[in-house]
Each structure stands twice: as structure tokens, then as C-alpha cells.
PDB file of C-alpha atoms in Angstrom:
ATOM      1  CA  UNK A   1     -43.224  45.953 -23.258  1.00 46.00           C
ATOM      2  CA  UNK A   2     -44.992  44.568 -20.278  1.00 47.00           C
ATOM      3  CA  UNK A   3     -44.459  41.048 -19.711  1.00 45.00           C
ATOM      4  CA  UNK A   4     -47.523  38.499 -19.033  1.00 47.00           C
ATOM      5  CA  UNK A   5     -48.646  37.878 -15.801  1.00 47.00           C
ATOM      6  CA  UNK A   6     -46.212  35.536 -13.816  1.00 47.00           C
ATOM      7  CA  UNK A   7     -42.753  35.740 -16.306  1.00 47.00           C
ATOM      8  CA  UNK A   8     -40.235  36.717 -14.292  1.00 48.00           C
ATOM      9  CA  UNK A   9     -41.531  35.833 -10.892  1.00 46.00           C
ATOM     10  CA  UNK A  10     -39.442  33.251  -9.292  1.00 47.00           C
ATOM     11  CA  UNK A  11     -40.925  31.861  -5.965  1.00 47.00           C
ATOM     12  CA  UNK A  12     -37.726  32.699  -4.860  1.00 47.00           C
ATOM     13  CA  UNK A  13     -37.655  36.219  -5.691  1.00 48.00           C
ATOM     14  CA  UNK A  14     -37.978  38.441  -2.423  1.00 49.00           C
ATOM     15  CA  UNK A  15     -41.696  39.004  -2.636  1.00 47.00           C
ATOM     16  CA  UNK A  16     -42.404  35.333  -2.373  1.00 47.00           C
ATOM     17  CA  UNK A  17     -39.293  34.188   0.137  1.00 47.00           C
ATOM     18  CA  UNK A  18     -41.032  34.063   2.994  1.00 45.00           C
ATOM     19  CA  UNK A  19     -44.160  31.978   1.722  1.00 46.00           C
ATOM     20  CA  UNK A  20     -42.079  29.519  -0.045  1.00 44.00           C
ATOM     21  CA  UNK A  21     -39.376  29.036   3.148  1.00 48.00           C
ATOM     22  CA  UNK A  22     -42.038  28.516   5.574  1.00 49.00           C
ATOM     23  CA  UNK A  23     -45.385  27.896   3.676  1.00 51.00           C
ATOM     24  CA  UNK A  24     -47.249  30.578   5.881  1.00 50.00           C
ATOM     25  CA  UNK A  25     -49.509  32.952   3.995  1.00 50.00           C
ATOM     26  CA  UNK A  26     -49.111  35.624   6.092  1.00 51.00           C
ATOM     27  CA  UNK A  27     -47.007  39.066   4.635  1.00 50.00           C
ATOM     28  CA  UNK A  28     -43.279  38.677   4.927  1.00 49.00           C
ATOM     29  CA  UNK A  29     -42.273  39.830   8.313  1.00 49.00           C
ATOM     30  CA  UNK A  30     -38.915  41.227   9.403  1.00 51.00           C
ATOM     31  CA  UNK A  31     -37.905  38.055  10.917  1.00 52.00           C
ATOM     32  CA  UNK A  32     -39.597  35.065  11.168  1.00 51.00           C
ATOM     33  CA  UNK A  33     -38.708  32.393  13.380  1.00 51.00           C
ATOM     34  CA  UNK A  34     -40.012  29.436  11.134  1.00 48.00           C
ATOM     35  CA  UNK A  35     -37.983  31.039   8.108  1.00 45.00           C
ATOM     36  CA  UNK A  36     -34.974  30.795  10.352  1.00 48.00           C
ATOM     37  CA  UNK A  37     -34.957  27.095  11.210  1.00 45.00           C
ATOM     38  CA  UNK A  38     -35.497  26.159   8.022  1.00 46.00           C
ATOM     39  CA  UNK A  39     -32.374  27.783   6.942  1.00 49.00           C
ATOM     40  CA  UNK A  40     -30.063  25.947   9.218  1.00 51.00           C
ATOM     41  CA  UNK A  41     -29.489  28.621  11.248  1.00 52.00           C
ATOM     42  CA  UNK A  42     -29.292  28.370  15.055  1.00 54.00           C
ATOM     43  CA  UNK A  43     -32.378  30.042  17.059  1.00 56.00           C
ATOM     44  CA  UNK A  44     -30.913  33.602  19.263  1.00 66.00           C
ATOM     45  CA  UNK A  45     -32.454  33.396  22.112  1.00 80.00           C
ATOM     46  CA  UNK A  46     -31.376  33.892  25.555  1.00 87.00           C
ATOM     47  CA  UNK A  47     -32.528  30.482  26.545  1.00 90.00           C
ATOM     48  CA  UNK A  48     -30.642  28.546  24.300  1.00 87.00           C
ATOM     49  CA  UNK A  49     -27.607  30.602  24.922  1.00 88.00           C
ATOM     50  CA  UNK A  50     -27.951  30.270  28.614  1.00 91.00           C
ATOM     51  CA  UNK A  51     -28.235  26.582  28.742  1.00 92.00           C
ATOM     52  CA  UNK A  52     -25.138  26.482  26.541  1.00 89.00           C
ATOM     53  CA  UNK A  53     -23.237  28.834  28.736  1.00 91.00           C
ATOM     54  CA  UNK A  54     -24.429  26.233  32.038  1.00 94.00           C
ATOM     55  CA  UNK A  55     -23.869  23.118  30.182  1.00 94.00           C
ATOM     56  CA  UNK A  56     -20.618  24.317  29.389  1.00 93.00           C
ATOM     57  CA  UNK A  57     -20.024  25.570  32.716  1.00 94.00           C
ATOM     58  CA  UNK A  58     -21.251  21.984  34.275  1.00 96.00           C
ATOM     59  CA  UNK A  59     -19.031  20.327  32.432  1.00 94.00           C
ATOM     60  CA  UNK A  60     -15.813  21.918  33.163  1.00 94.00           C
ATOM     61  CA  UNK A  61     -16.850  22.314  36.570  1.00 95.00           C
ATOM     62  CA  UNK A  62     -17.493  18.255  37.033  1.00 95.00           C
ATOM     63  CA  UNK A  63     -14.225  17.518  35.431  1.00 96.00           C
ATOM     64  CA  UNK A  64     -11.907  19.735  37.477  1.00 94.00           C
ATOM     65  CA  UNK A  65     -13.844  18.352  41.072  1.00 96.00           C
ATOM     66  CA  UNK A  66     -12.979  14.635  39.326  1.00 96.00           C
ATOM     67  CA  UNK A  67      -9.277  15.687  38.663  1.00 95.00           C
ATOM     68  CA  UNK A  68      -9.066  17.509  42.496  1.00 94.00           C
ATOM     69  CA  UNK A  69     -10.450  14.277  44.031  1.00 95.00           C
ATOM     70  CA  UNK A  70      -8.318  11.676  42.030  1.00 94.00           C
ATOM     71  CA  UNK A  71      -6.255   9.988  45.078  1.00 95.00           C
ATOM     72  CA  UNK A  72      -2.992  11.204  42.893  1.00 95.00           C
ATOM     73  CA  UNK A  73       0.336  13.182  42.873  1.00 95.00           C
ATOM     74  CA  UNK A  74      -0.180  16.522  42.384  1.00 93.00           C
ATOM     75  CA  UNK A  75       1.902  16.579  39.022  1.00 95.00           C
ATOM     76  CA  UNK A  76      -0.986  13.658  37.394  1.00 95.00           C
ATOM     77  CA  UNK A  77      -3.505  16.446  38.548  1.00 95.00           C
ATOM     78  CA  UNK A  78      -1.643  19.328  36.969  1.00 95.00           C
ATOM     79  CA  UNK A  79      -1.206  17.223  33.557  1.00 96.00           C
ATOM     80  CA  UNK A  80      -4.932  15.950  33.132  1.00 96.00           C
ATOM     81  CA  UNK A  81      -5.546  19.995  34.422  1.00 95.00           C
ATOM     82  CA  UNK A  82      -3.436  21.314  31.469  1.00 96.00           C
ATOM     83  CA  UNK A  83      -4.796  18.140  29.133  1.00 96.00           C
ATOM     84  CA  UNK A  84      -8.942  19.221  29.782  1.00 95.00           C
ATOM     85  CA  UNK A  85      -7.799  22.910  29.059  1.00 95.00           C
ATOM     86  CA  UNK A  86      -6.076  22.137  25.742  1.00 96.00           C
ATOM     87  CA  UNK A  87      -8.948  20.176  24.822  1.00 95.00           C
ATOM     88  CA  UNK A  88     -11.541  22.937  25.729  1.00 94.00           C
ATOM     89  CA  UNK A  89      -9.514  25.171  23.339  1.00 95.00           C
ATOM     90  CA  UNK A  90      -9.097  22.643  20.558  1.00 96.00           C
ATOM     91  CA  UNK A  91     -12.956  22.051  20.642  1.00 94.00           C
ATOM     92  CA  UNK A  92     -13.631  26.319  20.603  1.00 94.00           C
ATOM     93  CA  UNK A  93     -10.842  25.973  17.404  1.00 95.00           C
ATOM     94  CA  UNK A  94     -12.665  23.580  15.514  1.00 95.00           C
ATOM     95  CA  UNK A  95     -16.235  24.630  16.242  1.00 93.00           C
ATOM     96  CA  UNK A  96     -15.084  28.428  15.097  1.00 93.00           C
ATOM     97  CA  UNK A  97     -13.224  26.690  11.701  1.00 94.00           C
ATOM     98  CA  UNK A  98     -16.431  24.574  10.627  1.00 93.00           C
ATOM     99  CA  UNK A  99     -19.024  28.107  11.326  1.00 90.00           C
ATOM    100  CA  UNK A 100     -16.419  30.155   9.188  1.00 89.00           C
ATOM    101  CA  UNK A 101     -15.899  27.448   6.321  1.00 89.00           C
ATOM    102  CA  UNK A 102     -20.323  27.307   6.708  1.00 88.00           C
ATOM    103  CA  UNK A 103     -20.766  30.730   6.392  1.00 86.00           C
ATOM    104  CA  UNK A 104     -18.310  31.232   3.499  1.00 83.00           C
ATOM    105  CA  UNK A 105     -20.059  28.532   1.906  1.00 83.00           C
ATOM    106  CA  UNK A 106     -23.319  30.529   2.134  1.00 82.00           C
ATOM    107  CA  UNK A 107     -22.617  33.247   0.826  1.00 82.00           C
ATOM    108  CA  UNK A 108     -21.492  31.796  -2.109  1.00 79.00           C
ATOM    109  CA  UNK A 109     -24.312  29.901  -2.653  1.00 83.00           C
ATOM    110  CA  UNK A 110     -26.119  32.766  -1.719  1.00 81.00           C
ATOM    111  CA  UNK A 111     -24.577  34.764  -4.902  1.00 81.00           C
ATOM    112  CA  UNK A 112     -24.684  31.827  -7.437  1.00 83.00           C
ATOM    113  CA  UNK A 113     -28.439  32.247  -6.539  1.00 84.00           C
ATOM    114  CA  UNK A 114     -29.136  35.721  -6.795  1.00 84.00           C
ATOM    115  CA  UNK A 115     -27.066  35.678 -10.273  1.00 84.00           C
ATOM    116  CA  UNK A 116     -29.707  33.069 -11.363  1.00 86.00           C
ATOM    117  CA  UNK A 117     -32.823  34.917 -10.402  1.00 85.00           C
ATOM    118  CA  UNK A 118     -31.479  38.024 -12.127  1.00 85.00           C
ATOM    119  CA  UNK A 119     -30.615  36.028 -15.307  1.00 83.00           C
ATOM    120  CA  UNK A 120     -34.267  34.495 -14.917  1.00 82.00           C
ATOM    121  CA  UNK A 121     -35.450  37.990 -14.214  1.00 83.00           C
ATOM    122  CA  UNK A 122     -34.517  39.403 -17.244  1.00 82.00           C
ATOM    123  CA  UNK A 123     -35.227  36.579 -19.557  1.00 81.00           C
ATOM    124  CA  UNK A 124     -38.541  37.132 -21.894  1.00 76.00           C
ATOM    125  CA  UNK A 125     -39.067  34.166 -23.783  1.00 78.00           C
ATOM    126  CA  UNK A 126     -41.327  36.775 -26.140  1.00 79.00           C
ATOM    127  CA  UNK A 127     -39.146  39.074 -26.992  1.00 76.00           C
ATOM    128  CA  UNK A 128     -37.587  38.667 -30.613  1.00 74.00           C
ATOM    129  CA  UNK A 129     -34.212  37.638 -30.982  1.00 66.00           C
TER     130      UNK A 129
END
């Protein structure tokens, strides 16, 4: 039995993704950059990761000249030294914890929704019971 024109067609079902994420009307494309931001999801490009890599590199950089030029014993150097690497590490920790917990989160939410549009798929209000 075919089904009436739109039953079953979710504007979240894969032919309509990309026009619903991003309101373009243009075909769904392999990747589109619009789609991505509205998911949350950080941009890849070489840009963004090279000013993180520089800021990051600034940073560290400006702190150990500060510690090297503090009019201090050496052994107040070597502590705030070992205190700004311990921190570094505990910041890489924590920023790898909260993308892991976001990602797992994801892809749950990611299968509660695809088990939806199935059960929507399949549903035919028309069909006797």
C-alpha cells in the first residue's frame, strides 16, 4: 500500500537534514559549514587551530619569562615552574573529560532520535488495526 504524499517524511529524516539545520535550499552537500555550527561543533580549520596552538604557546611562554625574571630564590622559581605545569595538565584533563562526557552524550541523543524517526517511519495512521 503506498502511503499519501508526505506520511512518513520527518523534516528530520536524511533527505531533508540539511534544509532544516541550515535553512539553505540548496541539495545536501557532503559537508556544509553552516550545518556544522549549528550543531555545536567546533569549525576544522587550520586557522583556528593555529591561533590555538600560538595562544597557547604565548601564554606559557609569558608566564615562564615572568617566573625567570621574579627577583627570587631559585627554589620559589622551581615551585611556581612545577605549579604552571600542573595546572597546564589539569586544564588538558578537564577539557578532554567535558569533550568525552559531550560526545557520549551525543550519541545517545543521537540514537533516541533515530529510534523515533524509524518508529514515525513506519507508523500509517491508515492502515487497519
Amino acid at each position: 500500500m503506498s502511503r499519501p504524499f508526505g506520511l512518513g517524511h520527518s523534516p528530520r529524516s536524511p533527505e531533508y537534514a540539511h534544509e532544516y539545520a541550515c535553512g539553505c535550499a540548496r541539495p545536501r552537500p557532503a559537508r556544509c559549514s553552516t550545518h556544522e555550527r549549528d550543531t555545536g561543533q567546533a569549525a576544522e580549520h587550520g586557522a583556528y587551530y593555529g591561533q590555538a596552538v600560538a595562544s597557547f604557546g604565548i601564554a606559557i611562554g609569558a608566564v615562564a619569562v615572568g617566573i625567570y625574571n621574579m627577583e627570587v630564590d631559585g627554589w620559589v622559581r622551581a615551585f611556581l615552574g612545577i605549579a604552571v605545569l600542573y595546572l597546564t595538565t589539569s586544564a588538558f584533563t578537564l577539557a578532554k573529560v567535558i569533550r568525552d562526557r559531550q560526545e557520549v552524550t551525543q550519541i545517545v541523543s543521537r540514537v533516541d532520535q533515530a529510534r523515533m524517526e524509524k518508529i514515525m517511519a513506519e507508523y500509517d495512521p491508515f492502515s487497519p488495526k
